[in-house]
Every structure is written in C-alpha cells, then in structure tokens.
Coordinates of C-alpha atoms and ligand atoms in Angstrom, one line a residue:
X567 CA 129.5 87.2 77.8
X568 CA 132.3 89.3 78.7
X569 CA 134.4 87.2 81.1
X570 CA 137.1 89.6 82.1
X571 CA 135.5 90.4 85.5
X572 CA 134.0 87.0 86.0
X573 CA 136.1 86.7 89.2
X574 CA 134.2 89.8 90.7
X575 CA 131.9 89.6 93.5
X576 CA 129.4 92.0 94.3
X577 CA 127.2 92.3 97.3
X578 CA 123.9 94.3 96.5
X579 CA 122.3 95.5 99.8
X580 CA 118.6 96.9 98.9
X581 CA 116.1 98.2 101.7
X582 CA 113.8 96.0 102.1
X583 CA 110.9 97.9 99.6
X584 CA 110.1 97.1 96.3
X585 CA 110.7 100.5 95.2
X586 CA 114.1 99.9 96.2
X587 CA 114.7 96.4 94.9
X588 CA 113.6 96.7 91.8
X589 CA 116.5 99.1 90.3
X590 CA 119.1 97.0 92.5
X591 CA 117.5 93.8 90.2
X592 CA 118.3 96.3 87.5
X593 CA 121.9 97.1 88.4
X594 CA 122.2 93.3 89.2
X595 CA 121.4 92.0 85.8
X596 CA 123.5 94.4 83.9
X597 CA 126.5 93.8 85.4
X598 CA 125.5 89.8 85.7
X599 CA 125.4 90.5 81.9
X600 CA 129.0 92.2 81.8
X601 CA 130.7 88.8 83.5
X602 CA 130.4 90.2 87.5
X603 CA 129.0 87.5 90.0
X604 CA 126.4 89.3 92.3
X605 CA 125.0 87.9 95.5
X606 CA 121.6 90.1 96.2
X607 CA 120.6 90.4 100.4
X608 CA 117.3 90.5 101.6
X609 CA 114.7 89.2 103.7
X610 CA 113.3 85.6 102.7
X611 CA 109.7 87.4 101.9
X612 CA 111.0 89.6 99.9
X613 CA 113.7 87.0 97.8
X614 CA 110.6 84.5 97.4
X615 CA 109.3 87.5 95.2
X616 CA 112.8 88.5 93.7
X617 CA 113.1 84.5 92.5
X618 CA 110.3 85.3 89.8
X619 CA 111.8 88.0 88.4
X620 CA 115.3 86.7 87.9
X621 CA 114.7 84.6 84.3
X622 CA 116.6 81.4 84.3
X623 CA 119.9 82.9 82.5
X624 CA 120.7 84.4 85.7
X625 CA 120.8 81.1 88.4
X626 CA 124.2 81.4 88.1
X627 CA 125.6 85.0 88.0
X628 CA 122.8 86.1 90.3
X629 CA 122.8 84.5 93.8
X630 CA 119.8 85.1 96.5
X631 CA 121.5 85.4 100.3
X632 CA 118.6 85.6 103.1
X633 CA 119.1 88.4 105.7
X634 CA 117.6 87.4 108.3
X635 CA 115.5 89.8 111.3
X636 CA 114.9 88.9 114.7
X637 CA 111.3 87.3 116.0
X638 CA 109.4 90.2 117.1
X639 CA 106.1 89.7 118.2
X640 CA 104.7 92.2 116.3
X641 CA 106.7 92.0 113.3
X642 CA 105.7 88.2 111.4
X643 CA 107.5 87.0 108.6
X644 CA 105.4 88.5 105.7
X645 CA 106.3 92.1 107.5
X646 CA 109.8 91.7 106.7
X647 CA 109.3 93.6 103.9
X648 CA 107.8 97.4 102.8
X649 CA 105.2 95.9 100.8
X650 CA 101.7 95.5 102.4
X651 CA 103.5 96.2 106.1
X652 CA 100.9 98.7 108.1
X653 CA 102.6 102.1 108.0
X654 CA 103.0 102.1 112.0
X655 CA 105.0 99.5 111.8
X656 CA 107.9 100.4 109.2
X657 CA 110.0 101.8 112.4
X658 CA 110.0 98.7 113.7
X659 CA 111.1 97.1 110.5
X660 CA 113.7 99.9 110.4
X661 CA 114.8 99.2 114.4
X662 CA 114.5 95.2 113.3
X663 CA 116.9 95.8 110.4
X664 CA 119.5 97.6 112.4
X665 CA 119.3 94.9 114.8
X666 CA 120.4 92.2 112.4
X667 CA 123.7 93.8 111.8
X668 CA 125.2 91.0 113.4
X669 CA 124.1 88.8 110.6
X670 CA 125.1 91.2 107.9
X671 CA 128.8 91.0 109.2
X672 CA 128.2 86.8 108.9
X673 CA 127.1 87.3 106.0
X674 CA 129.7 89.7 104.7
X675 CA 132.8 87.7 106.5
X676 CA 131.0 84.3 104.5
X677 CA 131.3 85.6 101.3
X678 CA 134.2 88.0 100.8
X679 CA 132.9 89.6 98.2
X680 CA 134.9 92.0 96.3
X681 CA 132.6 95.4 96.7
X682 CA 129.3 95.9 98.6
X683 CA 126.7 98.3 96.8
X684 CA 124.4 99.4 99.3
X685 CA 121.3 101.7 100.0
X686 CA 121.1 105.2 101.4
X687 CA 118.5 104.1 104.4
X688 CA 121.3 101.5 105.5
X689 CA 124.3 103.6 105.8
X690 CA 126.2 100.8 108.5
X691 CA 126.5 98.2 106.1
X692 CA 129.0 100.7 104.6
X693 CA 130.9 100.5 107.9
X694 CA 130.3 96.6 108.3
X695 CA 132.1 95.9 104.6
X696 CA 135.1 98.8 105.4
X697 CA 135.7 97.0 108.3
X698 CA 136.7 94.0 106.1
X699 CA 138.7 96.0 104.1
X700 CA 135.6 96.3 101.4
X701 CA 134.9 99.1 99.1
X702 CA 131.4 100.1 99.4
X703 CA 129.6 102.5 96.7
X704 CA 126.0 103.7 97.4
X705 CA 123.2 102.9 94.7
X706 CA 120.8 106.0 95.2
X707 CA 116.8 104.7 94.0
X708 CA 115.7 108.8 94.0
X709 CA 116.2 111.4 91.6
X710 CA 118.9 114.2 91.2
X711 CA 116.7 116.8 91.4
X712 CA 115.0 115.1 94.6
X713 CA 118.7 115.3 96.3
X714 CA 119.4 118.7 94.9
X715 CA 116.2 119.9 96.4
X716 CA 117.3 118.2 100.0
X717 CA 120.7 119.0 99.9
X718 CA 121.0 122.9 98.3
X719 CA 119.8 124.5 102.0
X720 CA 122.5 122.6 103.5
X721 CA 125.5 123.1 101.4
X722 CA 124.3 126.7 100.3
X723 CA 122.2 128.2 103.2
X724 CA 120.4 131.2 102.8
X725 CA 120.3 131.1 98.8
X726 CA 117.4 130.7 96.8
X727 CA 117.3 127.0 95.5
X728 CA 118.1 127.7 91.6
X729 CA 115.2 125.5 89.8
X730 CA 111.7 127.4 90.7
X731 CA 109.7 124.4 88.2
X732 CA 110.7 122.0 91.5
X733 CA 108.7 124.3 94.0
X734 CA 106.4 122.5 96.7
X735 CA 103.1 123.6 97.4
X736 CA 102.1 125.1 100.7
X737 CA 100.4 121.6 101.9
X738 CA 103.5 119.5 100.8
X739 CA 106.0 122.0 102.4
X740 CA 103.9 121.3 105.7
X741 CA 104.1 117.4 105.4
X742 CA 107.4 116.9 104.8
X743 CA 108.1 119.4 107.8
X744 CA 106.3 117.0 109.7
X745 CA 108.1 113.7 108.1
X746 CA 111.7 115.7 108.6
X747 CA 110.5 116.0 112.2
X748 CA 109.8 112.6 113.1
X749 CA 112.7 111.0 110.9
X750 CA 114.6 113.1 113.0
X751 CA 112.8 111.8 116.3
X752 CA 113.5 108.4 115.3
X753 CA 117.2 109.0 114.2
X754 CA 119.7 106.8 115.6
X755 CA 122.5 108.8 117.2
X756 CA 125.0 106.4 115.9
X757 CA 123.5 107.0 112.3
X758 CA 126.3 108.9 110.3
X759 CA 125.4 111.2 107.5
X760 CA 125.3 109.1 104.5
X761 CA 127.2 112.0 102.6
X762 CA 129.7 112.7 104.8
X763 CA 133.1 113.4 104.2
X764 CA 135.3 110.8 105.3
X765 CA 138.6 110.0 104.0
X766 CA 138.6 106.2 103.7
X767 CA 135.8 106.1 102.0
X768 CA 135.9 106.7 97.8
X769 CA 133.2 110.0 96.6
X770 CA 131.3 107.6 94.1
X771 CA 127.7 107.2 93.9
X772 CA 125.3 105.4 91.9
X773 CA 122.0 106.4 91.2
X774 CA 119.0 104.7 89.2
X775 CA 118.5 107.8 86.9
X776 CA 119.8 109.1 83.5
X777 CA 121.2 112.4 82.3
X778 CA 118.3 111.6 79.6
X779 CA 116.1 112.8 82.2
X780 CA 117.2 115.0 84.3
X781 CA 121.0 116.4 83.2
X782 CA 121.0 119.5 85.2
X783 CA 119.9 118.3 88.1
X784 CA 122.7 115.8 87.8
X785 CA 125.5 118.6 87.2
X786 CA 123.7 120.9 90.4
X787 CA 123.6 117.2 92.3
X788 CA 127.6 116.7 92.0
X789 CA 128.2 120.5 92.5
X790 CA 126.3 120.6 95.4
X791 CA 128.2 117.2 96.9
X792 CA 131.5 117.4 95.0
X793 CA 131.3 113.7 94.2
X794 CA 131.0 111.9 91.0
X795 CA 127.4 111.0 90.4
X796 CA 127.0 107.8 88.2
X797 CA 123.9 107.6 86.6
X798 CA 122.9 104.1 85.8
X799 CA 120.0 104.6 83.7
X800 CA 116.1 103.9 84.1
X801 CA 115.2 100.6 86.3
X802 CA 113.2 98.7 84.2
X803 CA 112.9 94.8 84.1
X804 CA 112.3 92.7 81.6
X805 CA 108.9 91.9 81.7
X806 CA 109.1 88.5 83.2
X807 CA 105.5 86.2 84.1
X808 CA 106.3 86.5 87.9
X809 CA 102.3 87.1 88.9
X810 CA 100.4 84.5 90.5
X811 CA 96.4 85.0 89.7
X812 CA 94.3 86.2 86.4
X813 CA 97.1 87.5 85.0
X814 CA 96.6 86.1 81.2
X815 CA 93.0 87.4 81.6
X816 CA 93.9 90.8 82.5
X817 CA 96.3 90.9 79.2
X818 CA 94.1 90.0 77.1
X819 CA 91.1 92.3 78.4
X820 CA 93.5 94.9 77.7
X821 CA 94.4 93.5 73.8
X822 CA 90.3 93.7 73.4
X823 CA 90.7 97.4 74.1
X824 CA 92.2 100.1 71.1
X825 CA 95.5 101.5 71.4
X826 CA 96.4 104.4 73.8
X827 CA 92.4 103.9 75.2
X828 CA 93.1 102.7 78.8
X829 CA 94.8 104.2 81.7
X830 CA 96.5 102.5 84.4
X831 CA 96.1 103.6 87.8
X832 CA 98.6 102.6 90.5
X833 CA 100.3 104.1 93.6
X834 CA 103.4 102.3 94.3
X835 CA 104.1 99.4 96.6
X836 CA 104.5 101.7 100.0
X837 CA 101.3 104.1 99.9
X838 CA 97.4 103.3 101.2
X839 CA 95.0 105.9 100.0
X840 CA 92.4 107.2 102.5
X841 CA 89.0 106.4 102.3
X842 CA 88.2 110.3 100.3
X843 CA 90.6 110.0 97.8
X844 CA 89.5 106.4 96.8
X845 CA 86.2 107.6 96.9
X846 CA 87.0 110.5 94.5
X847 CA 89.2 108.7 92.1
X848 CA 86.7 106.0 91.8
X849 CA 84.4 108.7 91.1
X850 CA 87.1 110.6 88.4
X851 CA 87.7 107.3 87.1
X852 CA 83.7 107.1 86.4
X853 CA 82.9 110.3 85.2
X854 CA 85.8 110.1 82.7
X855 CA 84.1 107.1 80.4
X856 CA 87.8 106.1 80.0
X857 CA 89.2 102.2 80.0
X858 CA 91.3 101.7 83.2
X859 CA 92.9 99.3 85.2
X860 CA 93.2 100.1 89.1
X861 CA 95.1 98.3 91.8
X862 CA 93.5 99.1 94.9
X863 CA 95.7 98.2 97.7
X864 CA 95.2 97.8 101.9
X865 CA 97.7 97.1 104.4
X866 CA 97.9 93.4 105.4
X867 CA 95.8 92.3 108.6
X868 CA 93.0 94.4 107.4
X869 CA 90.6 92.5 106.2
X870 CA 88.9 94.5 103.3
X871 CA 87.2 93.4 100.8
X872 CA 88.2 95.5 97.8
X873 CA 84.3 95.5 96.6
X874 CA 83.1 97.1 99.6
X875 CA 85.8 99.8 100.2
X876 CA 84.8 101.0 96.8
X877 CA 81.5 103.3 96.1
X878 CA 78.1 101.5 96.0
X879 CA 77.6 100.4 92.7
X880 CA 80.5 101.4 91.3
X881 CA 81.7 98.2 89.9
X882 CA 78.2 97.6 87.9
X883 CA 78.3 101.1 86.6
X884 CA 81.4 100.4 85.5
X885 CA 80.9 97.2 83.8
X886 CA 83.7 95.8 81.6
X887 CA 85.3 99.4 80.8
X888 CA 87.4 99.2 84.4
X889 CA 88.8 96.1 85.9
X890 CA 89.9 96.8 89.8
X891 CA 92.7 94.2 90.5
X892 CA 93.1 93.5 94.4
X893 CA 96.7 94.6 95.5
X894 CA 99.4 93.4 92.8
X895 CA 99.3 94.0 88.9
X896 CA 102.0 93.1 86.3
X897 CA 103.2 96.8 85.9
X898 CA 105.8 96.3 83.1
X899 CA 102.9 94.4 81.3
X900 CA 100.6 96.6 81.3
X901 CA 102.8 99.9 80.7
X902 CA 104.6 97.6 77.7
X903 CA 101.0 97.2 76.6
X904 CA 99.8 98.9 73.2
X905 CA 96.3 99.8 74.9
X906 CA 97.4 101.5 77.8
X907 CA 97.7 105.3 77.1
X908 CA 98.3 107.0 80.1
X909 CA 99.3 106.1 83.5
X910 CA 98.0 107.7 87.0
X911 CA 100.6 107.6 89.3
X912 CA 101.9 108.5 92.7
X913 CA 105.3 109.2 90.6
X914 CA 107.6 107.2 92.4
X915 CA 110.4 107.1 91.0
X916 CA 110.7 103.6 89.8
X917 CA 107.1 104.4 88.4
X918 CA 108.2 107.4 86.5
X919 CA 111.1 105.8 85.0
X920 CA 109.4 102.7 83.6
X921 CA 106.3 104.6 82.3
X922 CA 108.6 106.9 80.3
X923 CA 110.6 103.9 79.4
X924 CA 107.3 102.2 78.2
X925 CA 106.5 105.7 76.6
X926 CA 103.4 106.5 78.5
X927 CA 102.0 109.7 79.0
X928 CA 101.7 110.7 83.1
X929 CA 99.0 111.7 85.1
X930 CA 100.4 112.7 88.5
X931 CA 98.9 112.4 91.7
X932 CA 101.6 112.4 94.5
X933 CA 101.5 111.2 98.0
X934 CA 104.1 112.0 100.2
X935 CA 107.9 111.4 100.0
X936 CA 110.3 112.3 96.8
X937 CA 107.2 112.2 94.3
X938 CA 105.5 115.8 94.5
X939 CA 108.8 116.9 93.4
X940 CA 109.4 114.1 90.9
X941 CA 105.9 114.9 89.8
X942 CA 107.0 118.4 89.4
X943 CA 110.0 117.2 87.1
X944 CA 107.7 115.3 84.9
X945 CA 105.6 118.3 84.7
X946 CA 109.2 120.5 83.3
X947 CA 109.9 117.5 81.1
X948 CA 106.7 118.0 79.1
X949 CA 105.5 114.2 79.9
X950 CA 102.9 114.9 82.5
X951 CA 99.8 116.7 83.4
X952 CA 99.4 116.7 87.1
X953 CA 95.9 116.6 89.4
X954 CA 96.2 119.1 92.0
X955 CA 95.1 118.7 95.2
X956 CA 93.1 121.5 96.6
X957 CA 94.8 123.6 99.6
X958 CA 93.7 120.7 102.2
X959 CA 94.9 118.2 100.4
X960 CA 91.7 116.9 99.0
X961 CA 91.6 115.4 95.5
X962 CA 88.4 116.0 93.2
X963 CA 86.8 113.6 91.0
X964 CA 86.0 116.4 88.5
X965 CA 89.9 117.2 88.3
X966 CA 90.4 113.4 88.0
X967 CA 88.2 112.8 85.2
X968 CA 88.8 116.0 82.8
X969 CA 92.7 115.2 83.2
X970 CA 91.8 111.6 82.0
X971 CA 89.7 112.3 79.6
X972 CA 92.2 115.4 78.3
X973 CA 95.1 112.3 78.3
X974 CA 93.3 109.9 76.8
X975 CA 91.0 111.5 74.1
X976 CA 92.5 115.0 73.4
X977 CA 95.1 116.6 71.9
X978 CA 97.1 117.1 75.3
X979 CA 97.5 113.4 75.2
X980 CA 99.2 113.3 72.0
X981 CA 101.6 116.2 72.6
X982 CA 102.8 114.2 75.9
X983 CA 103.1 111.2 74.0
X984 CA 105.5 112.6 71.3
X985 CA 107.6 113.8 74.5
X986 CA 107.7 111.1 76.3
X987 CA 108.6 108.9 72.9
X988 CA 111.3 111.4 72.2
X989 CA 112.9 111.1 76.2
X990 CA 112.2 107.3 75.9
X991 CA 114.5 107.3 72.8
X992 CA 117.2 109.7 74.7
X993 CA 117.1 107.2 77.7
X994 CA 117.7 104.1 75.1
X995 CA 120.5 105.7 73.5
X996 CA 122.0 106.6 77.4
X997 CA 121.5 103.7 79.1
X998 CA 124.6 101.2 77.4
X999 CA 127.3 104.3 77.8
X1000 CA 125.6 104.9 81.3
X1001 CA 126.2 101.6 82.6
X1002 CA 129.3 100.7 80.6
X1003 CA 130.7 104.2 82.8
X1004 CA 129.6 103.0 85.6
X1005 CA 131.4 99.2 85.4
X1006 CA 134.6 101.2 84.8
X1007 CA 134.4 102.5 88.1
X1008 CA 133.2 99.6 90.1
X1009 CA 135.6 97.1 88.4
X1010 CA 139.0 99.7 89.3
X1011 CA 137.3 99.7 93.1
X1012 CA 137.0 96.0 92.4
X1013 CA 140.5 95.8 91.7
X1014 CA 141.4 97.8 95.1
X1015 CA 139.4 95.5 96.9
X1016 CA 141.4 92.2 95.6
X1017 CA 144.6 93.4 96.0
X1018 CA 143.4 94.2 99.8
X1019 CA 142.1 91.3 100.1
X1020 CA 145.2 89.5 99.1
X1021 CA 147.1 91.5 101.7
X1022 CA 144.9 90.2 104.6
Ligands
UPG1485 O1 101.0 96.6 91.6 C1 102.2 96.9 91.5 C2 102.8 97.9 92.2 C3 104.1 98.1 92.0 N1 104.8 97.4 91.1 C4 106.3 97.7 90.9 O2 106.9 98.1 92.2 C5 107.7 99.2 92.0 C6 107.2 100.4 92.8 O3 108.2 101.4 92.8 P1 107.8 103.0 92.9 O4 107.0 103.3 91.7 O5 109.1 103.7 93.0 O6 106.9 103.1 94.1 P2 107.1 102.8 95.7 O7 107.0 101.4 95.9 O8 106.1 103.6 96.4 O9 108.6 103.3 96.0 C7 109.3 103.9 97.1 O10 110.6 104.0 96.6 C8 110.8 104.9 95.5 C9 112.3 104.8 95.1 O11 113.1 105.2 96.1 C10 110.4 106.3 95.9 O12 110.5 107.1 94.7 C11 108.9 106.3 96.3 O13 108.5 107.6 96.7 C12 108.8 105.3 97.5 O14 107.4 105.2 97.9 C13 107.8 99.5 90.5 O15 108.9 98.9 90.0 C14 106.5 98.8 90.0 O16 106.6 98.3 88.6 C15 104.3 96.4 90.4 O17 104.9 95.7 89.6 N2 102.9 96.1 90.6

C-alpha cells in the first residue's frame, strides 16, 4: 500500500440512495487502496447494508459514521433510506435530511477530516465543511452527457443543444417538465446552485464516469461549466456475498443455463413499475422463450405478494426457464455471470456502467430521471437496443419479447456484445490513469486543507 497519504482523511457524503452509494463505495475503496483514510456518512439503514459490501481489508481504512435524522412520525427507521421508501415520501426524507444539518456539523467538527467529498442533492454540507476551513469537491453519480443536456439551455440559451442522438421523446420532454416543476415547488430558498461561481470554493468535480464512455460529452460538460471535470471511472464493486436469502441457489440455476442464454431484468433501487407495464413485461418476458431473472420490486408497507401482482399463471407457464426474485438480487453476480447475455434495464447509471463493465449487451427500458437520456447514449455507443414506449407511455409485450429474443438469439446480440467487450476493454485501460488523476488533485486540496488546519 502506498503510504504517502496515510495521514489523509476524507469524509464521503452520499445521498442516501443506493444508486448514489454505490460509486461513493467505489471512490472509497480506491483511494482506501492508495493509503487515504476515509470515513463514509450515512443513515444507520443504509450503513447496516454498506457493512456487507466493504470485504474485511477495508475495517481499517474505511470507517462507517451514522448520520442520524430526526423521529418523524411518518418517516421510521427503515425509510431513512431511498431504497423501498414509498415515492411520496422521499420529500420528507429530503426535508428530514436538511434538518439534520446540525449533526453533520458534529460530525464534521468530531472528525476534522482533511477534505469532504459530497453529493450534488446535498449542496450545504459544502457550506458546513468551508465553514471549518475544509475543502470540499463534489462526486457527481450522473453522466456527462446527462449534465450537458441540463446545463447547455442555461449557459448557451437560445442555441440548438449540439448532440441530436441525446433527443427526448415528446412523452419524456412532458415528464421531466413536470419533475422540473415540482423540484422547483419544493426548492429550498436557501438552496444555492450547486455550480455556482463562488470564489472560495475550488472548480473541481468528480464524477463516476469515464472518457471510455462518453469523451465528448466530457469535453462539452467542462466547456459548458469551465471547471475541470475528473472522471473517476465506472462504479463497480467487487462482487462481495453481501445477500441474505437463496442466493447460492440462484447462482447455480444460472451455471445450469448456457452462456449468453439468460437475461436479467432489473430497474434500479428507486423505481416501482405500474401495474401495465409489469403486466406487459411479464408478458414479453413469456412470449420471448428466453432464460431470465427478474426482480420485482414494491414499496415497503405494501403488502404484495410478488405471486399475485404477477399474471395468472404466469409463474407455471414459466416453469424453471424464469426465476422472479422478490425485491433484492446480487447484481454484480449475475452481470459477472457467464450465462447472462443481456440485461433489461431502467439504465441508471450505476446500471449501465456495471453492465458494460461486465460486458453485457443492454436492453433499455427507462423510467424517468437521467436514464431516457443515458439510454439514448447507450443506444449512440452501439451497446443497446432500446424498447420504446408508445406515445402514452405504454410499453408492449410484443416489443419486449422480439427485442429479447433479437439480444439473446440473433445476430443483433452478437454485434452488441463485440461493442460492449471492446468499451469494457477501453474503460479497463482508463480506469488506473482516471483515478490515479484524480488523487493528484484531491491529495494537493488535501495538502491546503492541513496546512489550514494547522493555522486554526
Ligand atoms: O436488486 C438490485 C437492485 C440494484 N442493485 C444495485 O443498486 C444500484 C442501483 O443503481 P442504478 O442502476 O443507478 O439505479 P437507481 O437505484 O435507480 O439509481 C438512482 O441513481 C442513479 C445515479 O445517480 C441514477 O442514474 C438513477 O436514475 C436513479 O434512479 C446498482 O449498483 C445495482 O448493482 C442491486 O445490487 N440489486
């Protein structure tokens, strides 16, 4: 281990959803791995999952810190997290957060630590570690091409936005008017712009992507915000045995199966699909005679059995070709997995990046958010084929099952697979000069911070 920044202390500062832990755990481990010490602040539901995916080389150089929220009736323990919460609820988690501020500045003035690296939905704890005299550098879980999409009308109004392959369809244009409306509604007047210009503050940013990826959209991304953009390549764990349940068994089902014969089907850790689109996919998935592995998920307090939300009979018809797994499946596993050739997703980010990582071929089926446009960058990058959703909105099983079936057992399939194992190659060779760039950076702010420090 390199032990020339061993004296560094880090503070990582995730939002409380899985889709943004999980490339702070990344971060965390790398620069665990380069000699930092790293203290990683959440919510105690959401460090009792963290603790299985941190292997036992880490209890040292990685240390959990419990941020803690205030007792709200309608806000229990287990909804101190994004995972499972019911989506009415995640303002309150937001407002409950903000609350807790207080704690954060404990928890900042307990530990000192040299640098804060925190999360674009929590822009104060930026404020909180300044405050102290603490550098603080932004680790950014979306895509370049996401943020040049959002930002190009602001810094360059009344252009046309220069990459047409990122357009959003007429439906999606109308949704996120509608999320932009109410984020706004629900904006905190003391919430700064989280891009702002501000003197004190230095222009670095990290993000969870890799110019094996997405390149120009990192070069429009820093023209667009004249700061330097540090890619820190794809967040991808090592695949740890941090499952509870029938894990074993759902490995080896999949080792009974042939190579590239089964596709996974998964929407992320935030997203509930209505009652018609599980009824179509279910219905794709059947017509396609494909291998497949679904987690079906439901918001906690509802009490629905996973049998009964799905068609009548669809599990016997089925038979041992699908296996529905009930809220939580190994991910890593079953992407790392030999059998699995192709992976249905709601292309979040973290998704996307570990499936081309894995070198699996895409089938995209977004939801809301960053991920119609992330699915359209899969699309340009030759490693996806995406279902599209008619001009309600509505997905069809028929759509579902021929772009299966095309993945799975046609030449399509195969071209997407030399892709994606060409990218996953590109992202391999990125990743060591990606990160080793961005400890340069963090260890000179590092530096700043101690000599500050000493002048307290
Ligand atoms: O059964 C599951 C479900 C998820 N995961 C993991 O959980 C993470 C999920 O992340 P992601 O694919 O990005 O989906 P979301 O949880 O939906 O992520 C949110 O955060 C992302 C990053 O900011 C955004 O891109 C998404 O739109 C937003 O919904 C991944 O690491 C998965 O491997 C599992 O291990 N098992």
């Amino acid at each position: 281990m390199d032990t020339e920044h061993s004296t560094l202390r880090v503070l990582m500062f995730p939002w409380l959803a899985h889709g943004h832990i999980s490339p702070y755990l990344t971060v965390a481990k790398k620069l665990a791995c380069r000699g930092f010490y790293v203290y990683l602040c959440s919510t105690p539901v959401n460090l009792n999952f963290i603790k299985k995916k941190i292997p036992q080389k880490y209890s040292i150089s990685i240390q959990l810190v419990e941020f803690h929220l205030p007792d709200l009736p309608e806000l229990p323990l287990s909804y101190h997290t994004t995972n499972g919460i019911p989506p009415h609820l995640v303002s309150t988690l937001k407002k409950a957060v903000k609350m807790s501020k207080p704690n954060f500045y404990k928890i900042i003035e307990n530990l000192k630590p040299n640098m804060l690296i925190y999360d674009i939905l929590q822009p104060w704890a930026k404020e909180v570690a300044n405050s102290y005299n603490i550098p603080a550098v932004m680790l950014l879980t979306f895509c370049a091409a996401m943020l040049s999409y959002r930002l190009h009308p602001v810094k360059k109004p009344g252009t046309e936005f220069p990459f047409p392959a990122l357009y959003l369809r007429k439906i999606e244009r109308q949704q996120r008017e509608e999320m932009l409306e109410k984020a706004a509604k629900e904006k905190d007047p003391d919430d700064k712009d989280p891009f702002a210009e501000e003197e004190t503050m230095n222009k670095i940013i990290l993000m969870s992507t890799s110019r094996a990826t997405e390149a120009k959209y990192i070069d429009y991304f820093t023209e667009l915000i004249q700061w330097k953009i540090i890619p820190v390549g794809p967040p991808v764990q090592e695949t740890t045995n941090e499952y509870d349940g029938d894990v074993d068994d759902l490995i080896d089902w999949l080792g009974n199966k042939y190579e590239n014969s089964t596709v996974f089907v998964s929407f992320g850790s935030q997203y509930f699909l209505s009652k018609e689109d599980l009824e179509e996919i279910a219905l794709g998935l059947e017509l396609s005679n494909v291998n497949f592995i679904w987690v079906v998920r439901f918001p906690k307090g509802e009490e629905v059995r996973v049998e009964e939300a799905l068609p009548e009979g669809f599990l016997e018809r089925i038979g041992d070709r699908g296996r529905v797994v009930d809220g939580w499946a190994p991910q890593l596993r079953i992407l790392s997995h030999p059998s699995t050739g192709g992976f249905v997703s709601h292309c979040g980010w973290n998704s996307v990046m570990e499936s081309i990582d894995f070198r699996v071929p895409i089938i995209a089926l977004p939801m809301h958010l960053d991920q119609p446009i992330n699915a359209r960058l899969i699309v340009e990058l030759g490693v996806a084929v995406e279902i599209v959703r008619d001009d309600e909105g509505k997905v069809h099983r028929g759509e579902v099952a021929e772009i299966v079936k095309s993945i799975i057992c046609e030449k399509t399939g195969e071209n997407l697979r030399n892709k994606v194992r060409e990218i996953s190659e590109n992202l391999k060779k990125e990743r060591e000069e990606e990160m080793d760039a961005a400890i340069g950076e963090l260890v000179q702010l590092c530096k700043t911070s101690k000599s500050n420090n000493m002048m307290l």
